[in-house]
mmCIF file of C-alpha atoms in Angstrom:
data_model
loop_
_atom_site.group_PDB
_atom_site.id
_atom_site.type_symbol
_atom_site.label_atom_id
_atom_site.label_comp_id
_atom_site.label_asym_id
_atom_site.label_seq_id
_atom_site.Cartn_x
_atom_site.Cartn_y
_atom_site.Cartn_z
ATOM 1 C CA UNK T 460 257.095 -32.402 -129.416
ATOM 2 C CA UNK T 461 260.536 -33.681 -128.457
ATOM 3 C CA UNK T 462 261.524 -32.582 -125.099
ATOM 4 C CA UNK T 463 263.035 -35.702 -123.929
ATOM 5 C CA UNK T 464 266.759 -34.676 -125.007
ATOM 6 C CA UNK T 465 269.108 -35.949 -122.298
ATOM 7 C CA UNK T 466 266.664 -37.375 -120.133
ATOM 8 C CA UNK T 467 268.003 -40.860 -120.079
ATOM 9 C CA UNK T 468 270.993 -39.839 -118.100
ATOM 10 C CA UNK T 469 269.068 -39.129 -114.964
ATOM 11 C CA UNK T 470 267.874 -42.326 -113.329
ATOM 12 C CA UNK T 471 264.830 -40.629 -111.818
ATOM 13 C CA UNK T 472 263.680 -39.452 -115.155
ATOM 14 C CA UNK T 473 263.637 -42.972 -116.568
ATOM 15 C CA UNK T 474 260.832 -43.811 -114.142
ATOM 16 C CA UNK T 475 259.058 -40.680 -115.268
ATOM 17 C CA UNK T 476 259.035 -41.939 -118.818
ATOM 18 C CA UNK T 477 257.543 -45.154 -117.675
ATOM 19 C CA UNK T 478 254.939 -43.361 -115.886
ATOM 20 C CA UNK T 479 254.319 -40.829 -118.930
ATOM 21 C CA UNK T 480 254.090 -44.025 -121.145
ATOM 22 C CA UNK T 481 251.857 -45.894 -118.747
ATOM 23 C CA UNK T 482 249.583 -42.839 -118.651
ATOM 24 C CA UNK T 483 249.626 -42.704 -122.379
ATOM 25 C CA UNK T 484 248.423 -46.347 -122.663
ATOM 26 C CA UNK T 485 245.831 -45.767 -120.218
ATOM 27 C CA UNK T 486 244.627 -42.765 -122.261
ATOM 28 C CA UNK T 487 244.616 -44.658 -125.480
ATOM 29 C CA UNK T 488 242.698 -47.487 -124.073
ATOM 30 C CA UNK T 489 239.919 -45.234 -122.669
ATOM 31 C CA UNK T 490 239.635 -43.686 -126.129
ATOM 32 C CA UNK T 491 239.085 -46.932 -127.534
ATOM 33 C CA UNK T 492 236.551 -47.913 -124.857
ATOM 34 C CA UNK T 493 234.562 -44.748 -124.945
ATOM 35 C CA UNK T 494 233.001 -43.036 -128.055
ATOM 36 C CA UNK T 495 233.091 -39.408 -126.852
ATOM 37 C CA UNK T 496 236.018 -37.348 -125.796
ATOM 38 C CA UNK T 497 233.560 -36.015 -122.980
ATOM 39 C CA UNK T 498 233.163 -39.571 -121.626
ATOM 40 C CA UNK T 499 236.925 -40.158 -121.482
ATOM 41 C CA UNK T 500 237.500 -36.963 -119.860
ATOM 42 C CA UNK T 501 235.156 -37.809 -117.147
ATOM 43 C CA UNK T 502 236.654 -41.063 -116.559
ATOM 44 C CA UNK T 503 240.078 -39.614 -116.240
ATOM 45 C CA UNK T 504 238.528 -37.205 -113.708
ATOM 46 C CA UNK T 505 237.153 -40.027 -111.875
ATOM 47 C CA UNK T 506 240.320 -41.924 -111.684
ATOM 48 C CA UNK T 507 242.235 -38.892 -110.765
ATOM 49 C CA UNK T 508 239.791 -38.506 -107.906
ATOM 50 C CA UNK T 509 240.272 -41.957 -106.592
ATOM 51 C CA UNK T 510 244.056 -41.466 -106.913
ATOM 52 C CA UNK T 511 243.961 -38.113 -104.947
ATOM 53 C CA UNK T 512 241.990 -39.218 -102.210
ATOM 54 C CA UNK T 513 244.815 -41.565 -101.399
ATOM 55 C CA UNK T 514 247.672 -39.539 -102.730
ATOM 56 C CA UNK T 515 246.889 -36.866 -100.242
ATOM 57 C CA UNK T 516 247.647 -38.988 -97.418
ATOM 58 C CA UNK T 517 250.960 -39.910 -98.943
ATOM 59 C CA UNK T 518 251.679 -36.397 -99.509
ATOM 60 C CA UNK T 519 250.871 -35.266 -95.861
ATOM 61 C CA UNK T 520 252.892 -38.160 -94.215
ATOM 62 C CA UNK T 521 255.934 -37.306 -96.320
ATOM 63 C CA UNK T 522 255.730 -33.559 -96.453
ATOM 64 C CA UNK T 523 254.397 -32.916 -92.937
ATOM 65 C CA UNK T 524 252.284 -29.992 -94.272
ATOM 66 C CA UNK T 525 249.735 -28.916 -91.780
ATOM 67 C CA UNK T 526 246.084 -27.573 -92.430
ATOM 68 C CA UNK T 527 246.220 -24.326 -94.668
ATOM 69 C CA UNK T 528 244.919 -20.961 -93.271
ATOM 70 C CA UNK T 529 243.906 -19.683 -96.622
ATOM 71 C CA UNK T 530 243.629 -20.615 -100.151
ATOM 72 C CA UNK T 531 246.595 -18.882 -101.178
ATOM 73 C CA UNK T 532 248.679 -21.105 -99.002
ATOM 74 C CA UNK T 533 246.878 -24.018 -100.548
ATOM 75 C CA UNK T 534 247.753 -22.731 -103.996
ATOM 76 C CA UNK T 535 251.310 -22.445 -103.150
ATOM 77 C CA UNK T 536 251.571 -25.921 -101.489
ATOM 78 C CA UNK T 537 249.927 -27.480 -104.389
ATOM 79 C CA UNK T 538 252.265 -25.859 -106.810
ATOM 80 C CA UNK T 539 255.621 -25.994 -105.023
ATOM 81 C CA UNK T 540 255.357 -28.852 -102.797
ATOM 82 C CA UNK T 541 252.801 -31.277 -104.362
ATOM 83 C CA UNK T 542 253.387 -30.951 -108.140
ATOM 84 C CA UNK T 543 257.223 -30.984 -107.277
ATOM 85 C CA UNK T 544 257.064 -34.159 -105.283
ATOM 86 C CA UNK T 545 254.841 -36.163 -107.831
ATOM 87 C CA UNK T 546 255.737 -34.769 -111.113
ATOM 88 C CA UNK T 547 258.990 -32.972 -110.468
ATOM 89 C CA UNK T 548 257.641 -29.582 -111.951
ATOM 90 C CA UNK T 549 256.607 -26.573 -110.135
ATOM 91 C CA UNK T 550 253.740 -24.920 -112.094
ATOM 92 C CA UNK T 551 253.339 -20.982 -111.747
ATOM 93 C CA UNK T 552 250.404 -19.925 -109.628
ATOM 94 C CA UNK T 553 248.643 -17.020 -111.257
ATOM 95 C CA UNK T 554 245.304 -15.104 -112.485
ATOM 96 C CA UNK T 555 243.987 -14.735 -108.991
ATOM 97 C CA UNK T 556 240.301 -13.754 -108.918
ATOM 98 C CA UNK T 557 239.445 -10.496 -107.208
ATOM 99 C CA UNK T 558 237.847 -12.544 -104.355
ATOM 100 C CA UNK T 559 240.962 -14.850 -104.021
ATOM 101 C CA UNK T 560 238.808 -17.943 -104.507
ATOM 102 C CA UNK T 561 240.291 -18.969 -107.926
ATOM 103 C CA UNK T 562 243.772 -19.322 -109.232
ATOM 104 C CA UNK T 563 245.423 -20.936 -112.269
ATOM 105 C CA UNK T 564 248.176 -23.425 -112.432
ATOM 106 C CA UNK T 565 250.381 -22.770 -115.331
ATOM 107 C CA UNK T 566 252.396 -25.776 -116.522
ATOM 108 C CA UNK T 567 255.169 -24.952 -118.832
ATOM 109 C CA UNK T 568 256.355 -28.495 -118.866
ATOM 110 C CA UNK T 569 253.674 -31.196 -118.524
ATOM 111 C CA UNK T 570 255.366 -34.569 -118.060
ATOM 112 C CA UNK T 571 252.218 -36.461 -118.823
ATOM 113 C CA UNK T 572 252.247 -35.004 -122.317
ATOM 114 C CA UNK T 573 255.847 -35.596 -123.354
ATOM 115 C CA UNK T 574 255.396 -37.948 -126.335
ATOM 116 C CA UNK T 575 251.898 -36.759 -127.145
ATOM 117 C CA UNK T 576 250.287 -35.182 -130.408
ATOM 118 C CA UNK T 577 246.613 -34.867 -130.223
ATOM 119 C CA UNK T 578 244.831 -35.689 -133.554
ATOM 120 C CA UNK T 579 242.460 -33.281 -134.759
ATOM 121 C CA UNK T 580 239.257 -35.240 -134.262
ATOM 122 C CA UNK T 581 240.104 -35.205 -130.513
ATOM 123 C CA UNK T 582 239.700 -31.730 -130.015
ATOM 124 C CA UNK T 583 237.588 -32.001 -127.056
ATOM 125 C CA UNK T 584 239.790 -34.678 -125.107
ATOM 126 C CA UNK T 585 241.735 -33.059 -122.376
ATOM 127 C CA UNK T 586 244.657 -35.365 -122.349
ATOM 128 C CA UNK T 587 245.894 -34.635 -118.698
ATOM 129 C CA UNK T 588 242.396 -34.442 -117.301
ATOM 130 C CA UNK T 589 243.547 -36.997 -114.410
ATOM 131 C CA UNK T 590 245.240 -34.182 -112.834
ATOM 132 C CA UNK T 591 242.023 -32.162 -112.282
ATOM 133 C CA UNK T 592 240.718 -35.234 -110.543
ATOM 134 C CA UNK T 593 243.748 -35.757 -108.474
ATOM 135 C CA UNK T 594 243.669 -32.079 -107.256
ATOM 136 C CA UNK T 595 239.894 -32.277 -106.397
ATOM 137 C CA UNK T 596 240.041 -35.689 -104.560
ATOM 138 C CA UNK T 597 243.086 -34.365 -102.735
ATOM 139 C CA UNK T 598 241.527 -31.130 -101.593
ATOM 140 C CA UNK T 599 238.322 -32.821 -100.614
ATOM 141 C CA UNK T 600 240.256 -34.937 -98.175
ATOM 142 C CA UNK T 601 241.611 -31.799 -96.604
ATOM 143 C CA UNK T 602 238.018 -30.423 -96.531
ATOM 144 C CA UNK T 603 238.137 -28.170 -99.436
ATOM 145 C CA UNK T 604 235.382 -28.557 -102.114
ATOM 146 C CA UNK T 605 236.932 -27.050 -105.422
ATOM 147 C CA UNK T 606 236.113 -27.135 -109.055
ATOM 148 C CA UNK T 607 239.175 -27.990 -111.297
ATOM 149 C CA UNK T 608 239.406 -27.647 -115.087
ATOM 150 C CA UNK T 609 241.539 -27.185 -118.040
ATOM 151 C CA UNK T 610 241.195 -23.975 -119.707
ATOM 152 C CA UNK T 611 244.267 -23.948 -121.979
ATOM 153 C CA UNK T 612 246.274 -26.854 -123.349
ATOM 154 C CA UNK T 613 249.462 -26.766 -125.251
ATOM 155 C CA UNK T 614 248.290 -30.131 -126.919
ATOM 156 C CA UNK T 615 245.417 -28.057 -128.436
ATOM 157 C CA UNK T 616 247.639 -25.355 -129.804
ATOM 158 C CA UNK T 617 247.481 -22.865 -126.861
ATOM 159 C CA UNK T 618 250.555 -21.026 -125.749
ATOM 160 C CA UNK T 619 250.561 -22.786 -122.321
ATOM 161 C CA UNK T 620 248.706 -25.396 -120.333
ATOM 162 C CA UNK T 621 246.453 -23.758 -117.600
ATOM 163 C CA UNK T 622 244.544 -25.488 -114.912
ATOM 164 C CA UNK T 623 241.896 -23.449 -113.167
ATOM 165 C CA UNK T 624 241.051 -24.125 -109.487
ATOM 166 C CA UNK T 625 237.855 -22.649 -108.136
ATOM 167 C CA UNK T 626 237.073 -22.930 -104.257
ATOM 168 C CA UNK T 627 233.567 -23.519 -103.818
ATOM 169 C CA UNK T 628 233.175 -24.377 -99.900
ATOM 170 C CA UNK T 629 234.577 -25.714 -96.939
ATOM 171 C CA UNK T 630 233.523 -29.188 -95.799
ATOM 172 C CA UNK T 631 232.931 -29.415 -92.285
ATOM 173 C CA UNK T 632 233.970 -32.019 -89.947
ATOM 174 C CA UNK T 633 231.268 -34.873 -89.521
ATOM 175 C CA UNK T 634 229.265 -34.210 -86.209
ATOM 176 C CA UNK T 635 228.871 -37.323 -84.173
ATOM 177 C CA UNK T 636 225.516 -38.758 -84.046
ATOM 178 C CA UNK T 637 223.148 -37.295 -81.654
ATOM 179 C CA UNK T 638 225.064 -34.003 -81.255
ATOM 180 C CA UNK T 639 224.365 -30.562 -82.744
ATOM 181 C CA UNK D 904 255.121 -46.787 -67.966
ATOM 182 C CA UNK D 905 252.813 -48.529 -70.224
ATOM 183 C CA UNK D 906 250.526 -48.190 -73.211
ATOM 184 C CA UNK D 907 246.744 -49.120 -72.571
ATOM 185 C CA UNK D 908 244.864 -48.724 -76.086
ATOM 186 C CA UNK D 909 244.720 -47.058 -79.326
ATOM 187 C CA UNK D 910 241.935 -45.916 -81.529
ATOM 188 C CA UNK D 911 242.070 -44.522 -85.077
ATOM 189 C CA UNK D 912 239.024 -42.654 -86.377
ATOM 190 C CA UNK D 913 238.575 -41.191 -89.677
ATOM 191 C CA UNK D 914 237.146 -37.692 -90.449
ATOM 192 C CA UNK D 915 233.512 -39.047 -90.512
ATOM 193 C CA UNK D 916 233.966 -40.470 -87.116
ATOM 194 C CA UNK D 917 234.219 -44.139 -88.071
ATOM 195 C CA UNK D 918 236.481 -46.187 -85.952
ATOM 196 C CA UNK D 919 239.143 -47.572 -88.464
ATOM 197 C CA UNK D 920 241.183 -49.536 -85.812
ATOM 198 C CA UNK D 921 241.163 -50.360 -82.330
ATOM 199 C CA UNK D 922 243.405 -52.367 -80.194
ATOM 200 C CA UNK D 923 244.107 -52.583 -76.368
ATOM 201 C CA UNK D 924 247.368 -53.697 -74.800
ATOM 202 C CA UNK D 925 247.295 -53.362 -70.884
ATOM 203 C CA UNK D 926 243.593 -52.398 -70.360
ATOM 204 C CA UNK D 927 242.632 -53.724 -66.981
ATOM 205 C CA UNK D 928 239.161 -52.148 -66.720
ATOM 206 C CA UNK D 929 236.390 -52.191 -69.394
ATOM 207 C CA UNK D 930 233.816 -49.680 -69.864
ATOM 208 C CA UNK D 931 230.785 -52.000 -69.858
ATOM 209 C CA UNK D 932 229.588 -50.546 -73.215
ATOM 210 C CA UNK D 933 229.338 -52.286 -76.278
ATOM 211 C CA UNK D 934 232.521 -51.666 -78.409
ATOM 212 C CA UNK D 935 230.483 -49.831 -81.247
ATOM 213 C CA UNK D 936 228.945 -47.504 -78.249
ATOM 214 C CA UNK D 937 232.396 -46.960 -76.906
ATOM 215 C CA UNK D 938 233.808 -45.744 -80.276
ATOM 216 C CA UNK D 939 230.928 -43.465 -80.671
ATOM 217 C CA UNK D 940 231.331 -42.060 -76.977
ATOM 218 C CA UNK D 941 235.136 -41.562 -77.683
ATOM 219 C CA UNK D 942 234.706 -39.844 -80.975
ATOM 220 C CA UNK D 943 231.991 -37.548 -79.593
ATOM 221 C CA UNK D 944 234.114 -36.504 -76.691
ATOM 222 C CA UNK D 945 237.070 -35.833 -78.951
ATOM 223 C CA UNK D 946 234.793 -33.819 -81.021
ATOM 224 C CA UNK D 947 233.678 -31.846 -78.339
ATOM 225 C CA UNK D 948 237.035 -31.345 -76.668
ATOM 226 C CA UNK D 949 238.385 -30.162 -79.876
ATOM 227 C CA UNK D 950 235.699 -27.477 -80.324
ATOM 228 C CA UNK D 951 235.751 -26.692 -76.620
ATOM 229 C CA UNK D 952 239.704 -26.215 -76.714
ATOM 230 C CA UNK D 953 239.604 -24.076 -79.931
ATOM 231 C CA UNK D 954 236.806 -21.878 -78.589
ATOM 232 C CA UNK D 955 238.018 -21.333 -75.088
ATOM 233 C CA UNK D 956 241.609 -20.672 -75.950
ATOM 234 C CA UNK D 957 242.666 -17.188 -74.702
ATOM 235 C CA UNK D 958 245.597 -17.232 -77.026
ATOM 236 C CA UNK D 959 246.074 -18.333 -80.721
ATOM 237 C CA UNK D 960 247.698 -21.705 -80.983
ATOM 238 C CA UNK D 961 248.643 -24.013 -83.756
ATOM 239 C CA UNK D 962 248.241 -27.358 -82.527
ATOM 240 C CA UNK D 963 244.642 -27.305 -80.741
ATOM 241 C CA UNK D 964 243.942 -30.229 -78.488
ATOM 242 C CA UNK D 965 246.929 -32.725 -77.888
ATOM 243 C CA UNK D 966 246.230 -34.327 -74.726
ATOM 244 C CA UNK D 967 244.603 -34.752 -71.307
ATOM 245 C CA UNK D 968 245.348 -36.352 -67.838
ATOM 246 C CA UNK D 969 243.367 -38.048 -65.276
ATOM 247 C CA UNK D 970 244.754 -39.031 -61.888
ATOM 248 C CA UNK D 971 245.412 -42.514 -63.455
ATOM 249 C CA UNK D 972 245.866 -42.188 -67.209
ATOM 250 C CA UNK D 973 246.853 -39.952 -70.144
ATOM 251 C CA UNK D 974 245.210 -39.586 -73.262
ATOM 252 C CA UNK D 975 247.104 -38.417 -76.417
ATOM 253 C CA UNK D 976 245.505 -36.978 -79.505
ATOM 254 C CA UNK D 977 246.880 -36.267 -83.000
ATOM 255 C CA UNK D 978 244.869 -35.258 -85.815
ATOM 256 C CA UNK D 979 246.272 -35.104 -89.405
ATOM 257 C CA UNK D 980 245.551 -32.496 -92.092
ATOM 258 C CA UNK D 981 243.167 -34.976 -93.754
ATOM 259 C CA UNK D 982 241.207 -35.504 -90.537
ATOM 260 C CA UNK D 983 242.364 -38.795 -89.221
ATOM 261 C CA UNK D 984 242.365 -38.843 -85.541
ATOM 262 C CA UNK D 985 244.825 -41.117 -83.316
ATOM 263 C CA UNK D 986 243.977 -41.590 -79.838
ATOM 264 C CA UNK D 987 246.249 -43.288 -77.390
ATOM 265 C CA UNK D 988 245.874 -43.925 -73.658
ATOM 266 C CA UNK D 989 249.047 -44.410 -71.676
ATOM 267 C CA UNK D 990 250.107 -44.236 -68.224
ATOM 268 C CA UNK D 991 250.765 -40.699 -66.654
ATOM 269 C CA UNK D 992 254.487 -40.544 -67.078
ATOM 270 C CA UNK D 993 254.551 -40.723 -70.630
ATOM 271 C CA UNK D 994 255.373 -37.189 -71.684
ATOM 272 C CA UNK D 995 254.592 -36.621 -75.349
ATOM 273 C CA UNK D 996 254.104 -39.185 -78.098
ATOM 274 C CA UNK D 997 253.378 -36.821 -81.082
ATOM 275 C CA UNK D 998 256.226 -38.397 -82.938
ATOM 276 C CA UNK D 999 254.914 -41.846 -82.422
ATOM 277 C CA UNK D 1000 251.569 -41.113 -83.372
ATOM 278 C CA UNK D 1001 252.898 -39.386 -86.619
ATOM 279 C CA UNK D 1002 255.066 -42.343 -87.285
ATOM 280 C CA UNK D 1003 252.011 -44.771 -86.853
ATOM 281 C CA UNK D 1004 250.449 -42.554 -89.476
ATOM 282 C CA UNK D 1005 253.215 -42.198 -92.065
ATOM 283 C CA UNK D 1006 255.061 -45.273 -91.899
ATOM 284 C CA UNK D 1007 252.234 -47.726 -91.011
ATOM 285 C CA UNK D 1008 248.915 -46.367 -91.940
ATOM 286 C CA UNK D 1009 249.852 -44.617 -95.161
ATOM 287 C CA UNK D 1010 252.168 -47.418 -96.049
ATOM 288 C CA UNK D 1011 249.966 -50.361 -95.523
ATOM 289 C CA UNK D 1012 246.411 -49.036 -95.579
ATOM 290 C CA UNK D 1013 246.341 -46.033 -98.092
ATOM 291 C CA UNK D 1014 248.870 -47.807 -100.394
ATOM 292 C CA UNK D 1015 246.935 -50.844 -100.364
ATOM 293 C CA UNK D 1016 244.378 -50.789 -103.271
ATOM 294 C CA UNK D 1017 242.290 -53.410 -101.710
ATOM 295 C CA UNK D 1018 241.750 -51.835 -98.551
ATOM 296 C CA UNK D 1019 238.664 -49.665 -98.593
ATOM 297 C CA UNK D 1020 238.934 -46.298 -97.192
ATOM 298 C CA UNK D 1021 236.628 -45.036 -94.520
ATOM 299 C CA UNK D 1022 235.979 -48.661 -93.334
ATOM 300 C CA UNK D 1023 237.459 -50.628 -90.482
ATOM 301 C CA UNK D 1024 241.175 -51.763 -91.367
ATOM 302 C CA UNK D 1025 241.368 -55.389 -91.942
ATOM 303 C CA UNK D 1026 245.087 -55.550 -93.293
ATOM 304 C CA UNK D 1027 246.952 -58.236 -91.350
ATOM 305 C CA UNK D 1028 250.021 -56.612 -92.072
ATOM 306 C CA UNK D 1029 249.146 -53.228 -90.694
ATOM 307 C CA UNK D 1030 247.858 -54.927 -87.639
ATOM 308 C CA UNK D 1031 251.064 -57.066 -87.044
ATOM 309 C CA UNK D 1032 253.385 -54.103 -87.601
ATOM 310 C CA UNK D 1033 251.429 -51.915 -85.483
ATOM 311 C CA UNK D 1034 251.520 -54.335 -82.750
ATOM 312 C CA UNK D 1035 255.184 -55.045 -82.997
ATOM 313 C CA UNK D 1036 255.951 -51.153 -83.104
ATOM 314 C CA UNK D 1037 253.963 -50.405 -80.025
ATOM 315 C CA UNK D 1038 255.294 -53.371 -78.215
ATOM 316 C CA UNK D 1039 258.820 -52.119 -79.023
ATOM 317 C CA UNK D 1040 258.187 -48.511 -77.624
ATOM 318 C CA UNK D 1041 260.296 -47.519 -74.739
ATOM 319 C CA UNK D 1042 257.465 -46.692 -72.562
ATOM 320 C CA UNK D 1043 255.658 -49.913 -73.320
ATOM 321 C CA UNK D 1044 256.360 -52.273 -70.148
ATOM 322 C CA UNK D 1045 253.904 -54.886 -69.780
ATOM 323 C CA UNK D 1046 252.781 -54.954 -66.188
ATOM 324 C CA UNK D 1047 251.733 -58.547 -65.594
#
């Protein structure tokens, strides 16, 4: 896994490495703190969620994106605008379900895993699981309840890294007290 | 020209922030009641406007005028609602409200991990910066 050739020449990528390594130490600390991979996945997802609900405001303020009309637009904005802004990559949107309520984000270059090799006994660990939480938290803030999960991961020997995002329901605006 | 007051609501109707500048007449309600009434009205106008609209339009409800003041409304995709009352001759403050969101709210509230989301803002720096921003607006002229 050496994909970092020529990275240091680009000043922006240096901070990317700092980010990658910081994330790595976070995961390794969680692995020490919790016994099961499941629990680590859960903690990463939770942290991601807490990041996501704040990150989305930052995203909206900087990008000026408006409310999406449909889930396809949402998928496009996540891939082309969101991932681009925060991770510098543009995942491919694919595998739409017939109902249009589920799609996949295919990452051919995941910056979080740049220096990572997953040991065999960690086969249940979704190393980049924080991304699922971030997407879930961000979409919840714009009133979409979604389910996000890893279905393929290069770290586990798959050909590509694939995150599935499934639309569950639309969250409604809170009705003021005393009104129907 | 002048600015009367500003409310910020979150998507659950919690009033995150309120400040007044040149408000001469008070509602006579407790502040909490007033926030509820304001949020309820905004909520109703929003659904009224979108239902009664004879044509499709993107922006939805943006402002209304009475004979004495104008209420400006701006909502972000995340459901934050900015409500500002000004005198009638202020045309549109969409950009100003967007600025309050992106340069002040996001910068000093969302990015501050110690500020809890969904609760009234008690960031001192946010309040100070907002106050000086409002006071610096070209249409903020204190009528003494």
